[in-house]
Coordinates of C-alpha atoms and ligand atoms in Angstrom, one line a residue:
M1 CA 115.4 105.6 114.2
V2 CA 114.5 108.7 111.8
S3 CA 112.2 107.8 109.0
R4 CA 112.3 108.5 105.2
K5 CA 109.4 107.7 103.4
E6 CA 108.5 104.6 100.9
P7 CA 111.8 102.6 101.2
F8 CA 110.0 99.9 99.3
H9 CA 109.0 100.5 95.8
R10 CA 105.8 99.1 93.7
Y11 CA 105.9 96.5 91.1
E12 CA 105.2 97.7 87.9
G13 CA 103.3 95.3 87.0
N14 CA 101.3 94.6 90.2
P15 CA 99.1 93.2 91.1
I16 CA 101.3 89.9 90.6
I17 CA 98.4 87.6 91.4
R18 CA 94.5 88.3 90.9
P19 CA 91.4 86.2 92.1
S20 CA 90.6 85.1 88.4
D21 CA 94.3 83.6 88.6
I22 CA 92.9 81.2 90.9
P23 CA 92.0 77.9 88.5
Y24 CA 89.2 76.4 90.7
G25 CA 87.6 79.8 91.4
A26 CA 87.9 82.3 94.4
N27 CA 86.5 85.5 96.3
A28 CA 90.0 86.5 97.1
V29 CA 93.7 85.8 97.4
F30 CA 95.9 88.1 99.6
N31 CA 98.2 88.0 102.9
A32 CA 101.0 85.5 101.2
G33 CA 103.8 83.8 103.5
A34 CA 106.8 83.7 101.3
A35 CA 109.9 81.1 101.1
L36 CA 113.1 80.1 98.8
F37 CA 112.8 76.9 98.3
R38 CA 114.6 74.6 95.9
G39 CA 115.2 77.9 93.9
E40 CA 112.5 79.2 93.3
T41 CA 110.1 81.9 95.5
L42 CA 107.1 80.2 96.9
L43 CA 104.6 81.6 97.8
L44 CA 101.5 80.4 100.5
M45 CA 98.2 82.0 99.5
R46 CA 95.9 82.9 101.7
V47 CA 92.6 81.8 98.8
E48 CA 89.5 82.8 100.3
D49 CA 86.5 81.0 99.0
R50 CA 82.8 81.9 97.4
R51 CA 81.2 81.2 101.1
G52 CA 83.9 83.1 102.5
I53 CA 85.9 80.7 104.0
S54 CA 89.7 80.9 103.9
H55 CA 92.6 78.2 102.9
L56 CA 95.8 78.0 101.7
A57 CA 97.3 77.5 98.2
T58 CA 101.0 77.2 96.5
A59 CA 102.3 79.7 93.9
R60 CA 105.7 79.1 92.9
S61 CA 108.2 81.5 90.8
R62 CA 111.4 81.4 89.4
D63 CA 112.5 85.0 89.7
G64 CA 109.8 86.0 92.5
V65 CA 108.1 88.4 89.8
T66 CA 106.5 86.6 87.0
G67 CA 105.7 83.6 86.0
W68 CA 103.8 82.3 88.7
R69 CA 102.8 78.8 88.9
I70 CA 99.8 78.7 91.1
A71 CA 98.6 74.9 92.5
S72 CA 95.7 73.4 90.6
A73 CA 93.8 72.7 93.9
P74 CA 94.4 73.9 98.0
T75 CA 97.4 73.1 99.1
L76 CA 96.0 72.9 103.2
T77 CA 92.4 73.3 103.3
P78 CA 90.6 73.8 107.1
D79 CA 89.9 70.3 108.7
P80 CA 87.4 71.1 110.9
V81 CA 86.7 67.7 112.0
N82 CA 89.9 66.8 113.3
H83 CA 90.9 70.2 114.3
P84 CA 88.0 72.3 115.3
E85 CA 89.8 75.2 115.7
E86 CA 89.8 75.8 112.0
A87 CA 85.8 75.3 111.4
W88 CA 86.0 78.6 109.8
G89 CA 89.1 78.4 107.8
I90 CA 92.8 79.4 107.8
E91 CA 94.2 82.5 107.0
D92 CA 97.5 84.1 107.0
P93 CA 100.3 81.8 106.9
R94 CA 104.0 82.8 108.1
I95 CA 107.3 81.0 107.2
T96 CA 110.0 80.0 109.3
Y97 CA 112.6 77.6 107.9
L98 CA 114.5 76.2 111.0
E99 CA 118.0 75.0 109.7
E100 CA 118.7 73.2 112.7
L101 CA 115.6 70.6 112.0
D102 CA 115.7 71.3 108.1
L103 CA 111.7 72.1 109.0
W104 CA 109.9 74.4 107.2
V105 CA 107.6 76.4 110.0
V106 CA 103.8 77.7 109.5
L107 CA 102.3 79.8 112.4
Y108 CA 98.7 80.5 110.9
T109 CA 95.2 81.9 112.0
A110 CA 92.9 79.9 112.3
Y111 CA 89.4 81.1 113.0
S112 CA 88.0 79.0 115.7
R113 CA 84.0 79.2 116.9
L114 CA 85.5 80.6 119.7
G115 CA 87.5 82.9 117.8
P116 CA 90.4 83.2 115.5
L117 CA 93.5 81.8 117.3
V118 CA 97.7 81.1 116.3
A119 CA 97.9 77.3 115.3
M120 CA 101.0 75.8 114.0
A121 CA 101.7 73.6 110.4
T122 CA 105.2 71.7 109.9
T123 CA 106.3 70.7 106.1
R124 CA 109.0 69.5 104.4
D125 CA 107.7 69.6 101.2
F126 CA 104.5 72.2 101.2
E127 CA 102.7 69.0 100.1
S128 CA 102.0 67.3 103.3
F129 CA 101.9 69.3 106.3
E130 CA 101.6 68.0 110.1
R131 CA 99.6 69.7 112.1
W132 CA 100.0 70.6 116.0
G133 CA 97.1 72.2 116.5
P134 CA 96.9 75.5 118.4
V135 CA 99.9 77.6 119.8
T136 CA 97.9 79.6 121.5
P137 CA 94.1 80.4 122.7
P138 CA 91.8 83.0 120.9
E139 CA 91.9 85.8 120.6
N140 CA 95.4 86.0 118.6
K141 CA 96.7 86.6 115.4
D142 CA 99.7 87.9 113.2
A143 CA 102.4 84.9 114.7
A144 CA 105.9 84.1 113.3
L145 CA 108.5 82.1 114.8
F146 CA 112.2 83.3 114.8
P147 CA 114.6 80.7 112.7
A148 CA 116.9 80.7 115.7
R149 CA 117.2 79.6 119.1
F150 CA 118.1 82.2 121.9
R151 CA 119.6 80.6 124.8
G152 CA 118.2 77.4 123.8
R153 CA 114.9 78.6 123.7
W154 CA 112.8 79.0 120.2
A155 CA 111.3 82.3 120.0
M156 CA 107.9 83.2 118.5
I157 CA 106.3 87.2 118.1
H158 CA 102.2 87.2 118.0
R159 CA 99.9 89.3 118.4
P160 CA 96.8 88.6 121.7
V161 CA 94.5 90.8 121.6
P162 CA 92.7 91.9 125.3
G163 CA 89.3 91.6 126.7
S164 CA 89.1 95.0 126.2
S165 CA 89.4 97.3 123.2
A166 CA 90.0 100.0 126.0
F167 CA 94.1 98.5 126.2
G168 CA 94.4 98.2 122.1
A169 CA 96.4 95.5 120.8
H170 CA 100.0 95.0 121.1
V171 CA 103.0 92.7 119.5
W172 CA 103.9 90.4 122.2
I173 CA 107.1 87.5 122.5
S174 CA 107.3 84.5 123.5
F175 CA 109.2 82.2 124.3
S176 CA 109.6 77.3 123.8
P177 CA 111.7 74.8 124.8
D178 CA 109.7 72.7 122.3
L179 CA 107.8 74.7 119.9
K180 CA 105.2 73.2 121.7
H181 CA 104.9 75.0 125.6
W182 CA 105.9 78.9 125.5
G183 CA 105.8 81.4 128.3
D184 CA 108.2 83.8 129.5
H185 CA 105.2 86.3 127.5
R186 CA 106.6 89.9 127.3
P187 CA 105.2 92.7 125.4
L188 CA 107.7 93.7 122.6
I189 CA 105.8 96.6 120.5
T190 CA 103.1 98.5 121.7
A191 CA 100.5 100.7 119.9
R192 CA 101.0 104.4 120.3
E193 CA 97.8 106.0 121.2
G194 CA 95.6 109.0 119.9
P195 CA 96.2 110.3 116.8
W196 CA 99.0 108.3 115.7
W197 CA 99.0 105.9 112.4
D198 CA 99.4 102.5 115.1
A199 CA 97.5 103.8 117.6
A200 CA 94.3 100.9 117.3
K201 CA 96.1 97.8 116.7
V202 CA 100.1 96.6 116.0
G203 CA 100.8 93.6 115.0
L204 CA 103.8 91.4 113.3
S205 CA 103.8 91.6 109.2
P206 CA 106.1 89.0 107.9
P207 CA 109.0 86.9 110.2
P208 CA 111.8 89.0 111.4
L209 CA 114.6 89.1 109.0
Q210 CA 118.3 88.3 110.1
T211 CA 120.4 91.7 109.6
K212 CA 124.1 92.7 110.6
E213 CA 122.4 95.4 112.7
G214 CA 119.3 93.3 114.4
W215 CA 116.1 91.6 113.6
L216 CA 114.2 93.7 110.9
I217 CA 110.3 93.8 111.9
L218 CA 107.8 95.2 109.4
Y219 CA 104.9 95.1 111.0
H220 CA 101.2 97.0 110.4
G221 CA 99.6 99.4 112.4
V222 CA 95.9 100.5 112.5
R223 CA 94.1 103.4 112.5
Y224 CA 90.4 103.8 113.4
T225 CA 89.2 107.0 111.5
A226 CA 85.7 108.4 110.8
G227 CA 86.1 106.7 107.3
G228 CA 87.2 102.7 108.4
C229 CA 90.6 101.1 110.0
I230 CA 94.0 102.2 107.7
Y231 CA 96.4 99.1 107.7
R232 CA 99.9 101.2 107.2
L233 CA 103.6 99.6 107.9
G234 CA 106.5 100.7 109.7
L235 CA 109.5 99.6 110.8
A236 CA 111.9 97.9 113.7
L237 CA 114.6 96.5 114.9
L238 CA 115.5 94.2 117.5
D239 CA 118.3 93.4 119.5
L240 CA 120.3 90.2 117.7
E241 CA 121.3 88.5 121.1
D242 CA 118.2 89.0 122.6
P243 CA 114.9 89.7 120.5
T244 CA 113.0 91.3 123.8
R245 CA 115.1 94.5 123.7
L246 CA 113.7 97.1 120.8
V247 CA 116.5 98.7 119.8
A248 CA 114.7 101.1 117.3
R249 CA 111.3 101.9 115.9
S250 CA 110.5 104.1 112.9
D251 CA 107.6 107.0 113.6
E252 CA 106.6 107.8 110.4
W253 CA 105.2 104.1 108.5
V254 CA 106.8 103.6 105.6
F255 CA 104.4 101.9 103.2
A256 CA 100.4 102.5 103.2
P257 CA 97.6 102.1 100.7
E258 CA 98.0 104.9 97.4
T259 CA 97.3 102.5 94.4
P260 CA 93.7 101.6 93.7
Y261 CA 94.2 98.1 94.5
E262 CA 95.3 99.2 97.7
L263 CA 92.6 101.8 98.2
T264 CA 89.6 99.7 97.1
G265 CA 88.5 95.8 97.8
D266 CA 87.1 93.8 99.6
V267 CA 88.7 95.6 102.8
D268 CA 89.6 99.3 101.4
K269 CA 93.0 100.9 102.2
V270 CA 94.4 97.9 103.5
V271 CA 98.3 96.7 103.1
F272 CA 99.1 93.4 104.8
P273 CA 102.3 91.6 104.0
C274 CA 102.9 87.9 105.5
G275 CA 105.8 87.2 103.7
W276 CA 109.2 88.4 102.4
V277 CA 112.5 87.2 100.9
A278 CA 116.0 88.2 100.9
D279 CA 117.8 87.8 97.7
G280 CA 121.6 89.5 98.2
D281 CA 120.5 93.2 98.8
T282 CA 117.3 92.9 97.7
V283 CA 114.4 92.5 99.4
R284 CA 110.9 91.3 98.3
L285 CA 107.6 92.0 100.1
Y286 CA 104.7 90.2 99.0
Y287 CA 101.4 92.0 100.9
G288 CA 97.9 91.2 100.4
A289 CA 95.8 94.6 98.8
A290 CA 92.6 95.2 100.4
D291 CA 92.3 92.1 101.3
K292 CA 91.4 90.9 97.4
C293 CA 94.9 90.3 95.8
L294 CA 98.6 90.1 95.5
A295 CA 101.3 92.7 95.4
L296 CA 104.9 92.8 95.0
A297 CA 107.1 95.5 96.5
T298 CA 111.0 95.7 96.4
A299 CA 113.5 97.4 98.9
K300 CA 117.3 97.8 99.9
L301 CA 118.3 96.3 102.5
G302 CA 121.6 97.8 103.2
D303 CA 120.6 101.1 101.4
T304 CA 117.3 101.8 102.6
I305 CA 115.7 99.8 105.3
L306 CA 117.8 100.3 107.7
N307 CA 118.7 103.7 107.2
S308 CA 115.3 105.0 107.1
Ligands
LIG401 C1 93.4 91.5 109.8 C2 93.6 90.5 109.4 C3 93.8 90.1 107.8 C4 92.9 91.6 107.1 C5 93.2 92.3 107.6 C6 91.9 93.8 107.3 O1 92.5 91.4 111.4 O2 92.1 89.8 109.7 O3 93.6 89.0 107.3 O4 93.8 91.4 105.4 O5 92.6 92.6 109.0 O6 91.3 93.4 106.4

């Protein structure tokens, strides 16, 4: 894949949701999962309170761009009594609809005292959730399910972190017969080395998006610099029938922090999407900007992304 720069175009009204929009007060609202639900766009936003602990809250919009209706109270709060893995909050949800089960699955980061791990909850209405508990041990983040089975098994992308940073942190894929027991783990997208934009860590951003050409993957790459980390985004394509097969990967990043709200926040120079929705040929990408607010960018699926 030879990459052209910036297939995504920022919405001119960015940021779409700011901490001051949260009715009960918040330090930051960012890294939202996204779904097309009951004819509207629903965001499951990470809201960080003024202690530093995150929970999830919904926002809904008819056109996915304007008129966001934000929940008047948190939607899913950490439950450290029954789920000790949520002691320090829940973060960065990715949402997948499993048509076969008529079920929405949310994979999120549970920040346990033993390190961040991947946890799972399911819902049919985004009001009540059933928790399945940890899906992986720590340290692991950036997980999402595929919406389909492959030879009878569900598939999940995730990002375990090896014990030593000398090995980098890479994107893996695993399989399960029942969404509970995971195995057949394989590396999928590895961090590059040296001065590359995605040299230090890579992680899945929104869930895989099915296209005619394959499963479209948008991933974040982290580079450590003397001035701190930079979080940028790149594209990859997986084989439709065999998602362990990486068909293509962009060399250049396709989206990077540029605007004031992406360059400066609680963590500077971060664009971090956890959700996108396909609306015909248009993809709407929802991303956290500088760990402070939520922003929107759009791309044309056929014309732009797949030719990047
Ligand atoms: C990652 C996650 C994200 C965050 C990003 C930048 O490791 O924790 O939630 O947006 O770092 O701080």
